[in-house]
Coordinates of C-alpha atoms and ligand atoms in Angstrom, one line a residue:
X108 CA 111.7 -34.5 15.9
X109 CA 111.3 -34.9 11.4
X110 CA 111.5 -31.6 9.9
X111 CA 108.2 -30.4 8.7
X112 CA 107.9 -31.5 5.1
X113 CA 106.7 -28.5 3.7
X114 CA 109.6 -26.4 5.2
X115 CA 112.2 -28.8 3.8
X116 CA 110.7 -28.5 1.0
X117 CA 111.0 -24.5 1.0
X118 CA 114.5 -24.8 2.1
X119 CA 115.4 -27.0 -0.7
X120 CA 114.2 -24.1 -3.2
X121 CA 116.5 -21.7 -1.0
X122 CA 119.8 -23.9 -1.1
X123 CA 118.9 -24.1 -5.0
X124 CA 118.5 -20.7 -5.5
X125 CA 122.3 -20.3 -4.3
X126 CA 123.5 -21.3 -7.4
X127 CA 121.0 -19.6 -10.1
X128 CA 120.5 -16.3 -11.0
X129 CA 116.7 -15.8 -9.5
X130 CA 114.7 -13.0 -9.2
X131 CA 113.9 -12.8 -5.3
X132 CA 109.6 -12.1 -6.8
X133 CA 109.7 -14.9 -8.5
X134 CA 111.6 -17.1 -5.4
X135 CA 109.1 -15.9 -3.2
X136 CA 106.1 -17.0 -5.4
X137 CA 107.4 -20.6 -6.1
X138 CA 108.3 -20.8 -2.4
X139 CA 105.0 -21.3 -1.8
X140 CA 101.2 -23.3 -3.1
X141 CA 99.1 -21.8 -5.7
X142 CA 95.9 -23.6 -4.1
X143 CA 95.0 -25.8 -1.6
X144 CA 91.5 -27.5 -1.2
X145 CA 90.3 -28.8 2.2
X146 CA 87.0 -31.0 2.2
X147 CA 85.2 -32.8 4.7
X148 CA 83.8 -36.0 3.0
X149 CA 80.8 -37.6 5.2
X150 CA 80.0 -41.2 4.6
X151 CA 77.6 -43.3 6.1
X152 CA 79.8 -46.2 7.5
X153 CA 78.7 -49.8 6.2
X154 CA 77.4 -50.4 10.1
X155 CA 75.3 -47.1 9.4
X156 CA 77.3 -44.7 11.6
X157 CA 78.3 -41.3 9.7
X158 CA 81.9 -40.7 10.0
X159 CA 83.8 -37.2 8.5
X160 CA 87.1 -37.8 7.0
X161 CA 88.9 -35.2 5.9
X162 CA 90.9 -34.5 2.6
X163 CA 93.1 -32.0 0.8
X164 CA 93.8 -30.8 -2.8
X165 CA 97.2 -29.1 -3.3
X166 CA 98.1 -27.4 -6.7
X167 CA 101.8 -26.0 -6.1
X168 CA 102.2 -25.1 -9.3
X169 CA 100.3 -25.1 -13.0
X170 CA 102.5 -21.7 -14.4
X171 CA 104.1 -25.2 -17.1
X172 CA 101.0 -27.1 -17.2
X173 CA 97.8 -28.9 -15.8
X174 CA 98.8 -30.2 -12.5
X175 CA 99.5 -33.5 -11.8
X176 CA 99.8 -35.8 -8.9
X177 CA 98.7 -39.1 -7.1
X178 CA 96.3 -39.1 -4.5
X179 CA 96.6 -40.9 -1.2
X180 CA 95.0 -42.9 1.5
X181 CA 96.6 -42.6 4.8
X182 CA 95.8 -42.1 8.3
X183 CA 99.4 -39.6 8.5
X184 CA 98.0 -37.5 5.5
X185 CA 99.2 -33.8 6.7
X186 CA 98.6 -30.6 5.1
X187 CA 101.8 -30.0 5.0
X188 CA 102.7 -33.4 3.7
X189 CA 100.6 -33.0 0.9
X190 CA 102.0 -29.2 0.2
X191 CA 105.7 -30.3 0.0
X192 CA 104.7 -33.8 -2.4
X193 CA 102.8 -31.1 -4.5
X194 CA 106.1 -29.0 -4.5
X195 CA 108.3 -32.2 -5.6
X196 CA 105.3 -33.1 -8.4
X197 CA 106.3 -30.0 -9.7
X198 CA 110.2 -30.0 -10.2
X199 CA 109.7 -34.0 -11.5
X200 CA 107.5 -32.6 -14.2
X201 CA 109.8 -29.6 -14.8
X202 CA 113.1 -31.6 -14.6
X203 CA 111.3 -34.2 -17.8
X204 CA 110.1 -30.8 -19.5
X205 CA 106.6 -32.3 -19.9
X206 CA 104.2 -29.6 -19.8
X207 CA 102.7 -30.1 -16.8
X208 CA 102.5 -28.7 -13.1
X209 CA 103.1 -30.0 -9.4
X210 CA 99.8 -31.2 -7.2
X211 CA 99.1 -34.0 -4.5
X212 CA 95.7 -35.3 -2.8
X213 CA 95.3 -36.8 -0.1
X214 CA 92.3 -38.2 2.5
X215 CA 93.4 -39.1 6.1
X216 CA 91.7 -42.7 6.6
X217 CA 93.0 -46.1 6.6
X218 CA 92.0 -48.1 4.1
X219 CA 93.1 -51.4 6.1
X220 CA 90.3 -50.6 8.5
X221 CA 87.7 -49.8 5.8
X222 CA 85.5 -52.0 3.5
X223 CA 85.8 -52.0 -0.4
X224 CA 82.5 -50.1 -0.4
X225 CA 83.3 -47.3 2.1
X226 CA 86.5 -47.2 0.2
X227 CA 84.4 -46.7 -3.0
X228 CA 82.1 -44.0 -0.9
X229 CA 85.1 -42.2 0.0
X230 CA 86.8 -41.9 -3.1
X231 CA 83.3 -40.8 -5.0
X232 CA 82.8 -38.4 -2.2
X233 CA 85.8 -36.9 -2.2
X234 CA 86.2 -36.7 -6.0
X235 CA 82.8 -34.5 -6.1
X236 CA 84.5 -32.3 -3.5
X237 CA 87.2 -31.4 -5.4
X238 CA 85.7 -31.8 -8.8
X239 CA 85.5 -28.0 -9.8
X240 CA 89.7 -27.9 -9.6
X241 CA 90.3 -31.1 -11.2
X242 CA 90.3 -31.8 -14.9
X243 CA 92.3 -32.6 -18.3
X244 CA 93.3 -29.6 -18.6
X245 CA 93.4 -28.6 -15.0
X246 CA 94.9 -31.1 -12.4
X247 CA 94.9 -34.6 -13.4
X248 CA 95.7 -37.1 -10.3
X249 CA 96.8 -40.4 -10.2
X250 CA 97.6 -43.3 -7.8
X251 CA 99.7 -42.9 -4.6
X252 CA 100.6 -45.0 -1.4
X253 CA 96.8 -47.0 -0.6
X254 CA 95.8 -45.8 -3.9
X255 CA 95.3 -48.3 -7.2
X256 CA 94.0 -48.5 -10.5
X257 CA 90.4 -49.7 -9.5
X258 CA 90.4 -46.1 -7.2
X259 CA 91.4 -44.3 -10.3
X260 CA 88.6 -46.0 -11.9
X261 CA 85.9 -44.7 -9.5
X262 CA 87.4 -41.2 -10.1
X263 CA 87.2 -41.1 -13.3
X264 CA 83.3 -42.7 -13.4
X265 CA 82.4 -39.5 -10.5
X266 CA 83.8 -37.2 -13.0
X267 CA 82.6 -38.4 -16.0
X268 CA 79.0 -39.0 -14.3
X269 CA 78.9 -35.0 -13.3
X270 CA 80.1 -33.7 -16.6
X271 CA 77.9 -36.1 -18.1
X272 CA 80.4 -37.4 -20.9
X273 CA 83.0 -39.7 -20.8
X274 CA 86.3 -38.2 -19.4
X275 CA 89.5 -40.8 -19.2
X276 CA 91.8 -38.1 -19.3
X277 CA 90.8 -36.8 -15.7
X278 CA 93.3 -39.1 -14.2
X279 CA 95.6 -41.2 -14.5
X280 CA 97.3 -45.0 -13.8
X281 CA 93.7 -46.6 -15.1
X282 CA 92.7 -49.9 -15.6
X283 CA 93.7 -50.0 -19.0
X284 CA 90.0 -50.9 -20.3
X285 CA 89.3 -47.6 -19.4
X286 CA 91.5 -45.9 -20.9
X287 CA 95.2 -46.4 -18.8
X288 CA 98.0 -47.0 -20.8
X289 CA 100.7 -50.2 -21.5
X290 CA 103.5 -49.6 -19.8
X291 CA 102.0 -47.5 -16.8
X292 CA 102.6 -50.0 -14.0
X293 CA 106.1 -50.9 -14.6
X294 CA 107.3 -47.9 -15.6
X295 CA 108.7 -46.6 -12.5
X296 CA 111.4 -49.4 -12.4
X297 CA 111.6 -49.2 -16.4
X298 CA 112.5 -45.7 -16.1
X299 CA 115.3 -46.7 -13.0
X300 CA 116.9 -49.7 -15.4
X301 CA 117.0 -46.5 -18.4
X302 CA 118.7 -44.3 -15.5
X303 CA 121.5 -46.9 -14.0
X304 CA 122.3 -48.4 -17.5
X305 CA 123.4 -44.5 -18.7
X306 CA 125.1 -44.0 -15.7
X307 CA 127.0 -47.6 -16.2
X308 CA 128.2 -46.2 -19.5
X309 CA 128.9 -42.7 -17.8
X310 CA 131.3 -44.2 -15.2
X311 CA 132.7 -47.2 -17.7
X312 CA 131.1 -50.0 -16.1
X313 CA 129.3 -53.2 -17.2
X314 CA 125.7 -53.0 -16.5
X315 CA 126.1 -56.6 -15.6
X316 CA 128.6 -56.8 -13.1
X317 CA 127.1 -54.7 -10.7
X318 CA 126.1 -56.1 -7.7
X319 CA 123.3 -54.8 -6.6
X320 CA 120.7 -54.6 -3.1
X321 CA 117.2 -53.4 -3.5
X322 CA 115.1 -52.0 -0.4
X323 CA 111.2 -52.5 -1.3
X324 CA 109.7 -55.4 -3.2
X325 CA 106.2 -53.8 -4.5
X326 CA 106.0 -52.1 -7.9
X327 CA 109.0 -50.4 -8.1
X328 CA 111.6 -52.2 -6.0
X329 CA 109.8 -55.9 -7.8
X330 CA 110.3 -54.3 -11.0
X331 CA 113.6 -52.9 -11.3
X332 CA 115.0 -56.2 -9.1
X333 CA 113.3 -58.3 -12.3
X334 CA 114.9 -56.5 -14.8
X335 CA 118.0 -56.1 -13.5
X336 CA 118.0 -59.7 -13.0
X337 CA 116.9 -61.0 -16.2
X338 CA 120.2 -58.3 -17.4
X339 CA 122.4 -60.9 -15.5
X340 CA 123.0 -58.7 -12.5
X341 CA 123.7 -60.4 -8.9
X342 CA 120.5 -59.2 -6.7
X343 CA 122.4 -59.3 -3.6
X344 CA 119.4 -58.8 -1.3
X345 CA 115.4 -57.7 -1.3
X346 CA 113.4 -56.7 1.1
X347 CA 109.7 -56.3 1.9
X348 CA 108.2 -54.3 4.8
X349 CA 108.7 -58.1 6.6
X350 CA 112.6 -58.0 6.3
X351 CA 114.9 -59.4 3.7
X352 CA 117.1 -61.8 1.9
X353 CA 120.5 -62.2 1.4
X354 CA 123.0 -64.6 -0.8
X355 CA 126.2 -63.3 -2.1
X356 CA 125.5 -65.5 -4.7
X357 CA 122.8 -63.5 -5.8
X358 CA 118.9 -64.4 -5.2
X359 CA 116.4 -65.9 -8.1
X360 CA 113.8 -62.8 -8.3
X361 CA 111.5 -64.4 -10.3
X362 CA 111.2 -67.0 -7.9
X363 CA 110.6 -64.7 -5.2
X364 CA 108.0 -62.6 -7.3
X365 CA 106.1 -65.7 -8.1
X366 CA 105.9 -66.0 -4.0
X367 CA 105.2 -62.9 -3.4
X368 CA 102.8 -62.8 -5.9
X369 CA 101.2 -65.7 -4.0
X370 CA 100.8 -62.7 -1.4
X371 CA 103.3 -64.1 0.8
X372 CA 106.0 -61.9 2.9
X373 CA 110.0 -62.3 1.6
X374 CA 110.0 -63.2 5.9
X375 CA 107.8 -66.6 5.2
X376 CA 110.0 -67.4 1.9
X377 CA 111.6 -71.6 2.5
X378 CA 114.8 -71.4 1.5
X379 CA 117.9 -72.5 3.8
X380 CA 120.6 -71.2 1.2
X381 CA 119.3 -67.3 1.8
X382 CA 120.0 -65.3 4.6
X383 CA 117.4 -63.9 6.4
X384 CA 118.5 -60.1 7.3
X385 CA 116.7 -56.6 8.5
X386 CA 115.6 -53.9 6.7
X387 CA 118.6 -51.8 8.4
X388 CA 121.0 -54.8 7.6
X389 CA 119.9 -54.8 3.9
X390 CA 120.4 -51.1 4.0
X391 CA 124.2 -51.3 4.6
X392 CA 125.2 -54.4 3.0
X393 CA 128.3 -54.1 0.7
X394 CA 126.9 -53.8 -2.6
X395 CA 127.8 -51.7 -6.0
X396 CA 124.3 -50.4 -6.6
X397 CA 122.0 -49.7 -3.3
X398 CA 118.5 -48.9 -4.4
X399 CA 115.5 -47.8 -1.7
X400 CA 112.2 -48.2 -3.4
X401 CA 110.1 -48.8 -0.2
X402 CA 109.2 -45.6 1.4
X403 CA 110.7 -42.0 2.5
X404 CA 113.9 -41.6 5.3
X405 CA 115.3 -44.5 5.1
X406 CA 119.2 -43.8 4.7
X407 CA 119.2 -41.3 7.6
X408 CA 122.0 -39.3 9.8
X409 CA 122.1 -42.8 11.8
X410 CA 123.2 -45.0 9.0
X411 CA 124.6 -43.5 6.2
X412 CA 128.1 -43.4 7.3
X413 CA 127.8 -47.5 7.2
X414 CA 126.6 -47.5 3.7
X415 CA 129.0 -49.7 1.7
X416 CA 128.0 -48.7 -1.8
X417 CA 129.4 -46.6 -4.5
X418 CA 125.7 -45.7 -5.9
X419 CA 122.9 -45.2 -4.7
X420 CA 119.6 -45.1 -6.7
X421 CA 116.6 -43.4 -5.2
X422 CA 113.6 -45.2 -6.5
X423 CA 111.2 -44.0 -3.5
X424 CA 110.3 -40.8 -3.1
X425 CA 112.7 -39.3 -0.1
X426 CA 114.7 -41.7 0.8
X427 CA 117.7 -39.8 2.0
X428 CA 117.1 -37.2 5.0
X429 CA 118.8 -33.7 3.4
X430 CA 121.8 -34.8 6.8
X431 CA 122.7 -38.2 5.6
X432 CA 122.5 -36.6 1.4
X433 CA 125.4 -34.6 2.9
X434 CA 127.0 -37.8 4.6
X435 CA 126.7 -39.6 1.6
X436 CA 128.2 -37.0 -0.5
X437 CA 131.3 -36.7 2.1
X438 CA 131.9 -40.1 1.7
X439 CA 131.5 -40.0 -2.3
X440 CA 129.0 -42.3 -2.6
X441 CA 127.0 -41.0 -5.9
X442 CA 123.2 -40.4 -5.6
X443 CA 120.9 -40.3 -8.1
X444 CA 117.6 -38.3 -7.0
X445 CA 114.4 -39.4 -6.6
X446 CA 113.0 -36.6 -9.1
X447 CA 115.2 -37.9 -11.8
X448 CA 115.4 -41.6 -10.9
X449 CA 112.2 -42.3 -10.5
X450 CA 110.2 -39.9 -13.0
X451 CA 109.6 -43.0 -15.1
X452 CA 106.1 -43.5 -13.8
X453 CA 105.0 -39.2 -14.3
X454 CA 106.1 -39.6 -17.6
X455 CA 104.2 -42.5 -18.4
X456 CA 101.2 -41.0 -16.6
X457 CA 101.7 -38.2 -18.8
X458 CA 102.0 -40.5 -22.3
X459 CA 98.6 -42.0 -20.3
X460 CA 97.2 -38.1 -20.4
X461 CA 98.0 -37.6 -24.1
X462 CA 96.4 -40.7 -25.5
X463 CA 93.0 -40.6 -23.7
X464 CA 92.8 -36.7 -24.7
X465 CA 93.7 -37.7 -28.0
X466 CA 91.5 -40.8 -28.2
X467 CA 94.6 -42.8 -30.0
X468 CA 96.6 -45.8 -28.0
X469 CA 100.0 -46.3 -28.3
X470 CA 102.0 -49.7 -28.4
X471 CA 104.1 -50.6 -25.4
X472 CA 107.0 -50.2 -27.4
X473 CA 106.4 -46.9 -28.6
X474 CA 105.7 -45.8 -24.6
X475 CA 109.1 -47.4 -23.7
X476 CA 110.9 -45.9 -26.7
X477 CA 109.5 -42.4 -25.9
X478 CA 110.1 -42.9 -21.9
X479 CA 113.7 -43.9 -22.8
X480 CA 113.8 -40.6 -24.6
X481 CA 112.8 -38.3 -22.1
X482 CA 114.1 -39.8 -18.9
X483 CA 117.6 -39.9 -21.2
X484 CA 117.3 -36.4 -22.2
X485 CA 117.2 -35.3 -18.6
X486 CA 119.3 -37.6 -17.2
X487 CA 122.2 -36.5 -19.9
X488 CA 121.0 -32.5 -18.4
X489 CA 121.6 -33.5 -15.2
X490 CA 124.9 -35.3 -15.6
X491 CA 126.5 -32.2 -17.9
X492 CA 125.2 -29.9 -15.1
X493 CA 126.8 -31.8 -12.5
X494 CA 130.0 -32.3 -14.1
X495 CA 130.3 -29.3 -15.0
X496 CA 129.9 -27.4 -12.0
X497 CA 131.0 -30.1 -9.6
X498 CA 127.7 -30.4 -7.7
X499 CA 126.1 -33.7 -6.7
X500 CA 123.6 -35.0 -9.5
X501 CA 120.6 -33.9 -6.8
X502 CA 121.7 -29.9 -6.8
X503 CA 121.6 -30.4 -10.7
X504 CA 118.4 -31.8 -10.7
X505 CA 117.1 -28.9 -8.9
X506 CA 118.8 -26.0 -10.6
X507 CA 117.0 -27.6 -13.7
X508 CA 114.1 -27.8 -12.8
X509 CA 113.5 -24.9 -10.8
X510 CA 115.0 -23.1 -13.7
X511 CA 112.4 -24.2 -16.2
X512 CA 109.7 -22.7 -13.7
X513 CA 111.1 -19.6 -12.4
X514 CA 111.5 -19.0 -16.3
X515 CA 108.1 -19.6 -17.2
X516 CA 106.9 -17.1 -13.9
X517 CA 109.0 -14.6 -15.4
X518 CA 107.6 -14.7 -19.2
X519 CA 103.7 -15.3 -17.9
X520 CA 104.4 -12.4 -15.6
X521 CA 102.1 -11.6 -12.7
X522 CA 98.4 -11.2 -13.3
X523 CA 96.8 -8.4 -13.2
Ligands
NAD201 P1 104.3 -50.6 -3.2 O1 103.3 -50.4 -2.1 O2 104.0 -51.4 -4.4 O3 105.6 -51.3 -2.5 C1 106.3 -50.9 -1.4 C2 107.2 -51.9 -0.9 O4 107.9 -51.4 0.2 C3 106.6 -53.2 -0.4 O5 107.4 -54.3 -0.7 C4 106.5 -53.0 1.1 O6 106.4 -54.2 1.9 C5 107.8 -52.3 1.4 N1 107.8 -51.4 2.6 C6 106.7 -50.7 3.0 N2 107.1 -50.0 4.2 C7 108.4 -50.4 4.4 C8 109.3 -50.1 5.4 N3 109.0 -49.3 6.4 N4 110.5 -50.7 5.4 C9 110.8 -51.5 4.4 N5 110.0 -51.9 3.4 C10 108.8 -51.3 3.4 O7 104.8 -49.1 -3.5 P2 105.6 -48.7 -4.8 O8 104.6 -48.2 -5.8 O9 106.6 -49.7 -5.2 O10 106.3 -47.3 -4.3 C11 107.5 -47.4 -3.6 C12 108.1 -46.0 -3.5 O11 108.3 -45.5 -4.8 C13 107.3 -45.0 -2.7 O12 108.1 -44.1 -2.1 C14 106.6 -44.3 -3.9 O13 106.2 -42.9 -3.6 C15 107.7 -44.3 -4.9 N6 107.3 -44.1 -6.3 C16 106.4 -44.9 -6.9 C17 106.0 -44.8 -8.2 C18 105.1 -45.7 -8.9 O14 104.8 -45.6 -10.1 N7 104.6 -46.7 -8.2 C19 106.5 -43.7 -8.9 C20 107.4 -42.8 -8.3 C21 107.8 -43.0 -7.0

């Protein structure tokens, strides 16, 4: 049986606090959720029926900031689910020292069985619900898995309806007419291609050279497989939630983005000179640079021994079960966390934040010059950290980040 995702997430803070000087207070505070919202939304069904879905709210942290998190749309939303993302909102934000907090949302529906309207019901429904802990200054959400920038849209017309004044900073990952940023969609693979190239230069290798095999082929996997391409890296293999491909001579990704672009599956793609090969194959195909950007547990206790990679970049969130993070590390294969590696797209949300509260838009070079700066600044942390102390780049992550908060607990104290 999976390990509640809550608990893991509590007993991540415990194996962290091993190695920090923490006061056992402030542990037990940041163990656990500030708030948590549960709503019933009721919507009258496009065939008039009135159905109840149900939604959460979770604000782990705001003692650094507003919180901030995406919102999503699934049928396996969990309380606890949404508790533990909340949690790891919190140490991405803290680990980029942006000034913000940890939350998460989430409705249990499936928007593959629901119309664009009920869709549109829902979100407006549920956006009233949980409008009085929401705000720019207060919890500012964002996209999530089934969530997209025309759902941010609605969220931000609810809000600004019921306030009665126009308020793009509410949320973020907009359309950009309303007030999203440049930069915002690809900035989760941006913010991967800033990581691997530092680490490259870290461990003396070309950028180039590396060989590398991405899991995913949506916004993050697509992007990061694009650049590295147009770099001159060999993308080994790709793989959508169809299967993959595979040439040792390396694929052409902007081929295959133009076809899946087309909205067709990497399965369906005509090409006799590429290999067609499983998600599980994919996963343990000799590369240099292995990097899951699909969804969470995919390297698990079952095949992490046959990973035949010396890196491996987490661009989902979760990718590696905490048993085959300790398999990985036995068999000194290097791992670059999730919180770090893909923190690209908070921080973007975040520049997102800034210029609708400011009312001033920035260029997209500017947003890739300052992301470069921060993910850079926290990647060099981490590194130091890990060197330093001879702990894998994930436990230096954590002892940042977890750090930052407790420290802020301690100085804001504990009202009354
Ligand atoms: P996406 O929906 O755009 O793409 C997901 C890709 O994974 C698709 O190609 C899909 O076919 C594939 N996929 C889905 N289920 C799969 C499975 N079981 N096995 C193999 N492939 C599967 O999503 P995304 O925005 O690219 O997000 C991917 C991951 O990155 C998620 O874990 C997400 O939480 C994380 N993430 C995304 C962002 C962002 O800005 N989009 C930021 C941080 C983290």
């Amino acid at each position: 049986m999976s390990m509640n995702p809550f608990e893991m997430a509590q007993k991540q803070i415990d194996l962290v606090a091993e190695y920090i000087d923490i006061d056992s207070n402030i542990l037990r505070f940041i163990k656990r959720v500030e708030r948590v919202l549960m709503v019933s939304i009721p919507i009258i069904m496009d065939d008039g029926r009135l159905q109840i879905f149900k939604g959460y709210r979770a604000q782990h942290s705001t003692v650094r900031g507003a919180g901030k998190g995406g919102i999503r749309y699934s049928p396996e939303v969990s309380l606890d689910e949404v508790k533990a993302l909340a949690t790891w909102m919190t140490w991405k934000t803290s680990l980029l020292n942006l000034p913000l907090g940890g939350a998460k949302g989430g409705v249990l529906c499936d928007p593959a069985n629901l119309s664009k309207n009920e869709i549109q019901r829902i979100t407006r429904r549920y956006t009233s619900e949980i409008i009085n802990i929401i705000g720019p200054h207060l919890d500012i959400p964002a996209p999530d898995v089934n969530t997209n920038k025309e759902i941010m849209g609605w969220i931000m017309d609810t809000y600004s309806m019921n306030k009665g004044r126009p308020v793009p900073g509410v949320v973020t990952g907009k359309p950009i007419e309303i007030g999203g940023s440049v930069g915002r969609q690809s900035a989760t693979g941006t913010g991967l291609f800033f990581v691997l190239e530092a680490l490259c230069h870290k461990l003396n290798r070309d950028l180039k050279d590396q060989e590398i095999v991405v899991q995913g082929f949506g916004n993050v996997g697509g992007t990061i497989a694009e650049l590295l391409y147009e770099k001159g890296c060999k993308v080994l293999a790709i793989s959508d939630i169809s299967g993959g491909l595979y040439s040792n001579e390396g694929l052409n990704i902007n081929e295959l983005i133009e076809w899946r672009d087309k909205g067709k599956s990497l399965k369906e793609y005509p090409n006799d000179h590429y290999k067609k090969i499983s998600n599980n194959d994919l996963l343990t195909t000799e590369c240099d640079v292995l990097i899951p950007a699909a969804v969470e547990n995919q390297i698990t206790i079952d095949n992490a021994g046959d990973l035949k990679c010396d890196i491996v970049l987490e661009g989902a969130n979760g990718p590696t079960t905490p048993e085959a993070d300790e398999i990985l590390n036995n068999n000194n294969i290097l791992v670059i966390p999730d919180i770090l590696a893909n923190s690209g797209g908070v921080c973007v949300s975040y520049f997102e934040y800034i210029q609708d509260t400011s009312s001033y838009f920035w260029s997209l070079e500017r947003i890739n010059k300052e992301l470069k700066k921060i993910i850079l600044n926290a990647f060099e942390e981490v590194w130091t950290i890990s060197q330093e102390k001879q702990i894998t780049p994930r436990i230096a992550a954590y002892i940042i980040a977890v750090n930052r908060v407790a420290k802020a607990v301690e100085l804001r104290g504990f009202y009354p």
